[in-house]
mmCIF file of C-alpha atoms in Angstrom:
data_model
loop_
_atom_site.group_PDB
_atom_site.id
_atom_site.type_symbol
_atom_site.label_atom_id
_atom_site.label_comp_id
_atom_site.label_asym_id
_atom_site.label_seq_id
_atom_site.Cartn_x
_atom_site.Cartn_y
_atom_site.Cartn_z
ATOM 1 C CA MET T 1 -22.908 15.763 15.787
ATOM 2 C CA GLU T 2 -23.962 15.896 19.464
ATOM 3 C CA LEU T 3 -23.206 13.071 21.791
ATOM 4 C CA THR T 4 -25.794 11.959 24.291
ATOM 5 C CA GLU T 5 -24.761 11.271 27.932
ATOM 6 C CA ALA T 6 -25.080 7.518 27.324
ATOM 7 C CA GLN T 7 -22.852 7.698 24.155
ATOM 8 C CA LEU T 8 -20.293 9.828 26.006
ATOM 9 C CA ASP T 9 -20.265 7.352 28.881
ATOM 10 C CA ALA T 10 -19.824 4.389 26.482
ATOM 11 C CA LEU T 11 -16.900 6.080 24.669
ATOM 12 C CA LYS T 12 -15.167 7.001 27.954
ATOM 13 C CA GLU T 13 -15.516 3.456 29.088
ATOM 14 C CA ILE T 14 -14.053 1.885 25.930
ATOM 15 C CA ALA T 15 -11.204 4.483 25.973
ATOM 16 C CA ASN T 16 -10.741 3.583 29.727
ATOM 17 C CA ILE T 17 -10.282 -0.031 28.865
ATOM 18 C CA GLY T 18 -7.792 0.488 26.106
ATOM 19 C CA ILE T 19 -5.819 3.075 28.001
ATOM 20 C CA SER T 20 -5.784 1.093 31.269
ATOM 21 C CA ARG T 21 -4.115 -1.772 29.341
ATOM 22 C CA ALA T 22 -1.602 0.603 27.917
ATOM 23 C CA ALA T 23 -0.910 2.018 31.386
ATOM 24 C CA THR T 24 -0.305 -1.439 32.687
ATOM 25 C CA GLN T 25 2.384 -1.979 29.987
ATOM 26 C CA LEU T 26 3.881 1.446 30.651
ATOM 27 C CA SER T 27 4.105 0.539 34.318
ATOM 28 C CA LEU T 28 5.915 -2.664 33.455
ATOM 29 C CA LEU T 29 8.276 -0.780 31.074
ATOM 30 C CA LEU T 30 9.279 1.894 33.676
ATOM 31 C CA SER T 31 8.783 -0.166 36.861
ATOM 32 C CA ASP T 32 6.701 2.667 38.232
ATOM 33 C CA LYS T 33 3.067 3.164 39.277
ATOM 34 C CA ILE T 34 1.113 4.805 36.540
ATOM 35 C CA VAL T 35 -1.917 6.902 37.504
ATOM 36 C CA MET T 36 -4.452 7.735 34.862
ATOM 37 C CA ASN T 37 -7.365 10.222 34.726
ATOM 38 C CA VAL T 38 -10.777 9.275 33.633
ATOM 39 C CA PRO T 39 -10.658 9.695 29.784
ATOM 40 C CA ASN T 40 -12.373 12.650 28.204
ATOM 41 C CA ALA T 41 -14.365 12.223 25.000
ATOM 42 C CA ARG T 42 -15.840 14.906 22.799
ATOM 43 C CA ILE T 43 -16.655 15.802 19.223
ATOM 44 C CA THR T 44 -14.848 18.909 18.078
ATOM 45 C CA LEU T 45 -13.529 20.526 14.912
ATOM 46 C CA LEU T 46 -10.014 19.300 14.193
ATOM 47 C CA SER T 47 -8.842 22.924 14.003
ATOM 48 C CA GLU T 48 -10.147 23.479 17.519
ATOM 49 C CA ALA T 49 -8.741 20.269 18.871
ATOM 50 C CA SER T 50 -5.555 21.731 20.389
ATOM 51 C CA LYS T 51 -7.543 24.196 22.465
ATOM 52 C CA THR T 52 -9.387 21.499 24.267
ATOM 53 C CA LEU T 53 -6.059 19.828 25.391
ATOM 54 C CA ASN T 54 -4.394 20.987 28.559
ATOM 55 C CA THR T 55 -1.133 22.081 27.010
ATOM 56 C CA THR T 56 0.947 25.144 26.418
ATOM 57 C CA ASP T 57 2.164 26.634 23.075
ATOM 58 C CA GLU T 58 5.582 25.040 23.581
ATOM 59 C CA ASP T 59 6.793 22.158 21.457
ATOM 60 C CA MET T 60 6.097 18.702 22.953
ATOM 61 C CA ALA T 61 7.472 15.271 22.131
ATOM 62 C CA VAL T 62 4.810 13.555 20.111
ATOM 63 C CA VAL T 63 4.806 9.895 18.927
ATOM 64 C CA TYR T 64 1.877 9.092 16.686
ATOM 65 C CA GLN T 65 0.539 6.231 14.575
ATOM 66 C CA ASP T 66 -2.224 6.385 11.957
ATOM 67 C CA LEU T 67 -5.131 4.052 12.231
ATOM 68 C CA SER T 68 -7.130 2.455 9.466
ATOM 69 C CA GLY T 69 -9.503 -0.537 9.147
ATOM 70 C CA GLU T 70 -12.296 -0.753 11.755
ATOM 71 C CA LEU T 71 -11.210 2.693 13.084
ATOM 72 C CA ALA T 72 -9.613 5.552 11.175
ATOM 73 C CA GLY T 73 -7.706 8.367 12.666
ATOM 74 C CA ARG T 74 -4.495 8.911 14.667
ATOM 75 C CA ALA T 75 -3.224 8.010 18.152
ATOM 76 C CA HIS T 76 -0.688 10.220 19.902
ATOM 77 C CA LEU T 77 1.471 9.863 22.935
ATOM 78 C CA VAL T 78 2.376 13.400 24.008
ATOM 79 C CA LEU T 79 4.942 14.475 26.577
ATOM 80 C CA ASN T 80 6.761 17.676 27.495
ATOM 81 C CA THR T 81 10.119 17.319 25.716
ATOM 82 C CA GLU T 82 12.146 17.464 28.909
ATOM 83 C CA GLU T 83 9.923 14.931 30.607
ATOM 84 C CA SER T 84 10.175 12.594 27.567
ATOM 85 C CA LYS T 85 14.022 12.505 28.247
ATOM 86 C CA VAL T 86 13.460 11.570 31.882
ATOM 87 C CA LEU T 87 11.247 8.823 30.672
ATOM 88 C CA VAL T 88 13.815 7.521 28.188
ATOM 89 C CA HIS T 89 16.619 7.645 30.757
ATOM 90 C CA ALA T 90 14.406 5.952 33.317
ATOM 91 C CA LEU T 91 14.007 3.170 30.850
ATOM 92 C CA LEU T 92 17.532 2.778 29.527
ATOM 93 C CA GLY T 93 19.818 4.634 31.876
ATOM 94 C CA ASN T 94 22.269 7.297 30.846
ATOM 95 C CA VAL T 95 24.634 6.579 28.006
ATOM 96 C CA PRO T 96 27.791 8.517 28.878
ATOM 97 C CA THR T 97 29.490 7.838 25.605
ATOM 98 C CA LEU T 98 26.807 9.608 23.643
ATOM 99 C CA SER T 99 26.430 13.309 23.312
ATOM 100 C CA GLY T 100 24.946 15.962 20.945
ATOM 101 C CA ALA T 101 23.096 14.704 17.886
ATOM 102 C CA ASP T 102 23.870 11.021 18.790
ATOM 103 C CA LEU T 103 22.264 11.403 22.219
ATOM 104 C CA LEU T 104 19.334 13.158 20.724
ATOM 105 C CA ALA T 105 18.763 10.443 18.087
ATOM 106 C CA TYR T 106 19.077 7.821 20.870
ATOM 107 C CA GLU T 107 16.430 9.617 22.949
ATOM 108 C CA HIS T 108 14.076 10.062 20.010
ATOM 109 C CA GLU T 109 14.394 6.353 19.013
ATOM 110 C CA ALA T 110 13.695 5.189 22.581
ATOM 111 C CA MET T 111 10.804 7.559 22.886
ATOM 112 C CA THR T 112 9.392 6.253 19.620
ATOM 113 C CA GLU T 113 9.517 2.630 21.012
ATOM 114 C CA ILE T 114 7.816 3.739 24.220
ATOM 115 C CA GLY T 115 5.075 5.424 22.128
ATOM 116 C CA ASN T 116 4.748 2.306 19.910
ATOM 117 C CA ILE T 117 4.185 0.106 22.918
ATOM 118 C CA VAL T 118 1.650 2.370 24.545
ATOM 119 C CA ILE T 119 -0.306 3.098 21.460
ATOM 120 C CA SER T 120 -0.227 -0.451 20.081
ATOM 121 C CA THR T 121 -1.418 -1.899 23.389
ATOM 122 C CA CYS T 122 -4.348 0.609 23.655
ATOM 123 C CA ILE T 123 -5.390 0.108 19.958
ATOM 124 C CA SER T 124 -5.062 -3.648 19.981
ATOM 125 C CA THR T 125 -7.233 -3.811 23.098
ATOM 126 C CA LEU T 126 -9.874 -1.690 21.308
ATOM 127 C CA GLY T 127 -9.647 -3.873 18.210
ATOM 128 C CA ASN T 128 -10.232 -7.041 20.195
ATOM 129 C CA LEU T 129 -13.025 -5.498 22.211
ATOM 130 C CA LEU T 130 -14.782 -4.475 18.950
ATOM 131 C CA ASP T 131 -13.971 -7.783 17.305
ATOM 132 C CA GLY T 132 -12.464 -5.909 14.382
ATOM 133 C CA GLU T 133 -9.090 -5.304 12.742
ATOM 134 C CA ILE T 134 -7.358 -1.986 13.147
ATOM 135 C CA PHE T 135 -4.152 -1.330 11.124
ATOM 136 C CA LEU T 136 -1.344 0.816 12.524
ATOM 137 C CA THR T 137 1.364 2.577 10.642
ATOM 138 C CA VAL T 138 4.909 2.471 12.116
ATOM 139 C CA PRO T 139 5.339 5.116 14.850
ATOM 140 C CA THR T 140 6.617 8.549 14.027
ATOM 141 C CA TYR T 141 8.432 10.892 16.495
ATOM 142 C CA SER T 142 8.197 14.686 16.155
ATOM 143 C CA GLU T 143 8.422 17.702 18.305
ATOM 144 C CA LYS T 144 5.535 20.122 17.797
ATOM 145 C CA SER T 145 3.069 22.307 19.565
ATOM 146 C CA ALA T 146 -0.494 21.072 20.254
ATOM 147 C CA LEU T 147 -1.680 23.434 17.395
ATOM 148 C CA ASP T 148 0.705 21.819 14.924
ATOM 149 C CA MET T 149 -0.332 18.319 16.038
ATOM 150 C CA PHE T 150 -3.667 18.812 14.425
ATOM 151 C CA ALA T 151 -2.661 21.004 11.477
ATOM 152 C CA GLY T 152 -3.268 19.851 7.857
ATOM 153 C CA GLY T 153 -6.220 17.639 8.569
ATOM 154 C CA GLY T 154 -8.847 20.034 7.238
ATOM 155 C CA LYS T 155 -10.151 22.897 9.266
ATOM 156 C CA ALA T 156 -13.842 22.267 8.899
ATOM 157 C CA LYS T 157 -13.590 18.578 9.789
ATOM 158 C CA ASP T 158 -15.340 17.269 12.958
ATOM 159 C CA VAL T 159 -13.481 14.618 14.818
ATOM 160 C CA LEU T 160 -13.875 12.580 17.955
ATOM 161 C CA ILE T 161 -11.170 13.076 20.526
ATOM 162 C CA MET T 162 -10.547 10.796 23.352
ATOM 163 C CA GLU T 163 -7.674 11.609 25.682
ATOM 164 C CA THR T 164 -6.296 10.987 29.175
ATOM 165 C CA VAL T 165 -3.381 11.988 31.277
ATOM 166 C CA LEU T 166 -0.964 9.266 32.361
ATOM 167 C CA LYS T 167 1.391 10.007 35.134
ATOM 168 C CA ALA T 168 4.433 7.921 36.400
ATOM 169 C CA THR T 169 4.302 8.729 40.053
ATOM 170 C CA ASN T 170 7.813 8.068 41.287
ATOM 171 C CA LYS T 171 9.476 9.613 38.217
ATOM 172 C CA ASN T 172 7.080 12.536 38.257
ATOM 173 C CA VAL T 173 6.542 12.346 34.515
ATOM 174 C CA GLU T 174 3.222 13.176 32.972
ATOM 175 C CA GLY T 175 2.001 12.523 29.443
ATOM 176 C CA MET T 176 -1.224 12.336 27.464
ATOM 177 C CA LEU T 177 -2.611 9.606 25.247
ATOM 178 C CA VAL T 178 -4.746 11.259 22.580
ATOM 179 C CA LEU T 179 -6.903 9.380 20.145
ATOM 180 C CA VAL T 180 -8.427 11.289 17.258
ATOM 181 C CA LEU T 181 -11.060 9.445 15.207
ATOM 182 C CA THR T 182 -12.797 10.534 12.025
ATOM 183 C CA LEU T 183 -16.446 11.292 12.395
ATOM 184 C CA GLU T 184 -17.292 8.208 10.342
ATOM 185 C CA SER T 185 -15.284 6.109 12.683
ATOM 186 C CA ALA T 186 -16.916 7.652 15.689
ATOM 187 C CA THR T 187 -20.316 6.814 14.270
ATOM 188 C CA ASP T 188 -19.218 3.272 13.511
ATOM 189 C CA LEU T 189 -17.718 2.950 17.033
ATOM 190 C CA LEU T 190 -20.939 4.122 18.644
ATOM 191 C CA ASP T 191 -22.957 1.609 16.512
ATOM 192 C CA MET T 192 -20.506 -1.186 17.582
ATOM 193 C CA LEU T 193 -20.797 -0.135 21.245
ATOM 194 C CA SER T 194 -24.599 -0.124 20.929
ATOM 195 C CA GLY T 195 -24.398 -3.664 19.458
ATOM 196 C CA LEU T 196 -22.126 -4.722 22.191
ATOM 197 C CA LEU T 197 -24.372 -3.350 24.952
ATOM 198 C CA ASP T 198 -27.444 -4.925 23.337
ATOM 199 C CA SER T 199 -25.815 -8.287 23.124
ATOM 200 C CA MET A 1 21.368 -21.364 20.992
ATOM 201 C CA ARG A 2 21.211 -19.161 17.928
ATOM 202 C CA ILE A 3 18.702 -16.347 18.108
ATOM 203 C CA LEU A 4 17.791 -13.701 15.552
ATOM 204 C CA ILE A 5 15.774 -10.666 16.611
ATOM 205 C CA VAL A 6 14.150 -8.581 13.863
ATOM 206 C CA ASP A 7 12.838 -5.205 15.073
ATOM 207 C CA ASP A 8 13.300 -1.789 13.599
ATOM 208 C CA SER A 9 13.635 -0.266 17.053
ATOM 209 C CA ILE A 10 17.205 -0.273 18.422
ATOM 210 C CA THR A 11 15.655 0.333 21.897
ATOM 211 C CA SER A 12 13.564 -2.825 21.593
ATOM 212 C CA ARG A 13 16.606 -4.877 20.568
ATOM 213 C CA LEU A 14 18.660 -3.387 23.409
ATOM 214 C CA LEU A 15 15.872 -4.409 25.896
ATOM 215 C CA PHE A 16 15.679 -7.831 24.439
ATOM 216 C CA LYS A 17 19.392 -8.265 25.012
ATOM 217 C CA ALA A 18 19.245 -6.838 28.443
ATOM 218 C CA ASN A 19 16.495 -9.208 29.405
ATOM 219 C CA LEU A 20 18.123 -12.468 28.230
ATOM 220 C CA PRO A 21 18.703 -14.672 31.221
ATOM 221 C CA PRO A 22 22.164 -14.268 32.738
ATOM 222 C CA GLY A 23 24.487 -17.129 31.906
ATOM 223 C CA LEU A 24 22.526 -18.286 28.907
ATOM 224 C CA GLU A 25 24.776 -19.040 26.054
ATOM 225 C CA VAL A 26 23.264 -17.150 23.067
ATOM 226 C CA ASP A 27 24.668 -16.385 19.689
ATOM 227 C CA LEU A 28 22.548 -13.338 18.902
ATOM 228 C CA ASP A 29 21.992 -11.599 15.585
ATOM 229 C CA GLU A 30 19.930 -8.570 14.958
ATOM 230 C CA ALA A 31 18.109 -7.071 11.921
ATOM 231 C CA GLY A 32 15.959 -4.096 11.487
ATOM 232 C CA ALA A 33 13.872 -5.257 8.433
ATOM 233 C CA CYS A 34 13.343 -8.139 6.010
ATOM 234 C CA GLU A 35 16.436 -7.698 3.848
ATOM 235 C CA GLY A 36 18.692 -7.719 6.854
ATOM 236 C CA ALA A 37 16.971 -10.704 8.330
ATOM 237 C CA LEU A 38 17.429 -12.742 5.127
ATOM 238 C CA LEU A 39 21.115 -11.845 5.070
ATOM 239 C CA LYS A 40 21.500 -12.914 8.624
ATOM 240 C CA ILE A 41 19.828 -16.356 8.244
ATOM 241 C CA ALA A 42 21.996 -16.989 5.203
ATOM 242 C CA ASP A 43 25.096 -16.448 7.345
ATOM 243 C CA ASN A 44 24.052 -18.135 10.550
ATOM 244 C CA GLU A 45 20.774 -20.084 10.591
ATOM 245 C CA PRO A 46 19.003 -19.277 13.869
ATOM 246 C CA ASP A 47 17.029 -21.703 16.106
ATOM 247 C CA LEU A 48 14.727 -18.972 17.371
ATOM 248 C CA ILE A 49 13.581 -15.847 15.409
ATOM 249 C CA PHE A 50 11.882 -13.087 17.323
ATOM 250 C CA LEU A 51 10.002 -10.874 14.942
ATOM 251 C CA ASP A 52 8.337 -7.516 15.621
ATOM 252 C CA TYR A 53 5.030 -7.185 13.744
ATOM 253 C CA ASN A 54 4.779 -3.505 12.835
ATOM 254 C CA LEU A 55 7.858 -2.858 10.663
ATOM 255 C CA PRO A 56 8.596 -0.560 7.820
ATOM 256 C CA GLY A 57 7.951 -2.564 4.549
ATOM 257 C CA LYS A 58 7.062 -6.127 5.261
ATOM 258 C CA ASN A 59 5.373 -6.862 8.588
ATOM 259 C CA GLY A 60 6.654 -9.635 10.945
ATOM 260 C CA VAL A 61 4.420 -12.291 9.577
ATOM 261 C CA GLU A 62 5.385 -11.537 6.002
ATOM 262 C CA ILE A 63 8.996 -11.654 6.969
ATOM 263 C CA ALA A 64 8.533 -14.981 8.561
ATOM 264 C CA ARG A 65 7.050 -16.277 5.246
ATOM 265 C CA ALA A 66 10.075 -14.939 3.486
ATOM 266 C CA ILE A 67 12.451 -16.587 5.950
ATOM 267 C CA ARG A 68 10.632 -19.913 5.695
ATOM 268 C CA ALA A 69 10.662 -19.643 1.830
ATOM 269 C CA ALA A 70 14.442 -19.169 2.110
ATOM 270 C CA GLY A 71 14.721 -22.519 3.754
ATOM 271 C CA CYS A 72 15.250 -21.611 7.407
ATOM 272 C CA GLN A 73 13.690 -24.024 9.884
ATOM 273 C CA GLY A 74 13.894 -21.890 13.001
ATOM 274 C CA LYS A 75 10.969 -21.284 15.255
ATOM 275 C CA PHE A 76 9.157 -17.998 15.119
ATOM 276 C CA VAL A 77 8.102 -15.889 18.110
ATOM 277 C CA LEU A 78 6.003 -12.758 17.572
ATOM 278 C CA LEU A 79 7.357 -9.699 19.456
ATOM 279 C CA THR A 80 4.682 -7.048 19.726
ATOM 280 C CA ALA A 81 2.397 -4.962 21.817
ATOM 281 C CA ASN A 82 -0.246 -5.244 19.169
ATOM 282 C CA LEU A 83 -2.057 -8.326 20.320
ATOM 283 C CA GLN A 84 -5.134 -8.076 18.172
ATOM 284 C CA ASN A 85 -6.759 -11.434 17.660
ATOM 285 C CA SER A 86 -6.536 -11.067 13.858
ATOM 286 C CA ILE A 87 -2.702 -10.556 14.110
ATOM 287 C CA VAL A 88 -2.155 -13.421 16.490
ATOM 288 C CA ASP A 89 -4.272 -15.722 14.300
ATOM 289 C CA GLU A 90 -2.395 -14.684 11.188
ATOM 290 C CA ALA A 91 0.883 -15.475 12.976
ATOM 291 C CA LYS A 92 -0.257 -18.878 14.108
ATOM 292 C CA GLU A 93 -1.329 -19.714 10.566
ATOM 293 C CA VAL A 94 2.287 -19.071 9.393
ATOM 294 C CA GLY A 95 3.635 -21.300 12.250
ATOM 295 C CA PHE A 96 4.622 -18.813 15.004
ATOM 296 C CA VAL A 97 4.977 -20.866 18.139
ATOM 297 C CA ALA A 98 4.622 -18.110 20.710
ATOM 298 C CA VAL A 99 4.023 -14.432 21.377
ATOM 299 C CA LEU A 100 6.377 -12.259 23.484
ATOM 300 C CA GLU A 101 4.357 -9.235 24.525
ATOM 301 C CA LYS A 102 6.018 -5.891 24.714
ATOM 302 C CA PRO A 103 7.343 -4.417 26.851
ATOM 303 C CA ILE A 104 10.010 -7.109 27.011
ATOM 304 C CA THR A 105 10.704 -8.270 30.568
ATOM 305 C CA ARG A 106 13.172 -10.844 31.976
ATOM 306 C CA GLU A 107 10.215 -12.892 33.177
ATOM 307 C CA ASN A 108 8.571 -12.967 29.715
ATOM 308 C CA VAL A 109 11.858 -13.881 27.948
ATOM 309 C CA GLU A 110 12.653 -16.617 30.465
ATOM 310 C CA TYR A 111 9.197 -18.025 30.081
ATOM 311 C CA ILE A 112 9.297 -18.202 26.281
ATOM 312 C CA LEU A 113 12.749 -19.705 26.282
ATOM 313 C CA SER A 114 11.880 -22.338 28.759
ATOM 314 C CA GLU A 115 8.741 -23.255 26.803
ATOM 315 C CA ILE A 116 10.239 -23.406 23.343
ATOM 316 C CA GLY A 117 13.928 -22.806 23.483
#
């Protein structure tokens, strides 16, 4: 499936609206200015998806939620693992009484909630814009490489990827919001956008 | 005022507590899911119940139904970043009186409490 310039532009704009709202909430959460790039949108093989993201082979902190309903796919908030800790401690402060596994569990739990807020805000904005209902699973935290993020979804499958970089300027923390939609959802989304533009 | 917060995220519950107005006398209970919430209301019926929407097992609106069926007359507030119209409408049908949007801020909590507390 090839996207036309007009379709790409429409996808970037809808992603921009959802992610901008998520960036606003992240800004409130961290009391920091969040700068975001213009979102990228492209159709790619799921097995090739990791190559199109600006990441290294190292494990990253990933919070994801699966989508179903009006749109099907998966939304991810991705951070470098060390930067995710900076983010968590910026939010909750240091907990001197915790160490080792307890501290790790605390950091993962907090990171999961940050991901939940960012992803839910973005997806609910899209749902309302499309006048549809998108169901979200509870958030899952994991540490994996970009390659592993997209493993297991079928190598020959085309997907729509929309992603942008979010940066907390004062805390110097950078993350990515990555939305992966099935090709069927991408087609539906383009139809809905076309309908919205026509109306 | 007796408040029950139902959220599977410890972080979220921590932020809620941290953002309660200073000096406000609150008897606060916490639960992470439906079963815990039903136990808490049996022990200490709350005036206000803050419910996250996206929870493992029953969602926040389904838990509200279960709490009401158990006879609790407390007011429900939806606590979520997922503000899809369909979810807000579903919550209103069950009798939720307000929505507290995540992230939780002092300003938001104060506003909700002043409006319905």
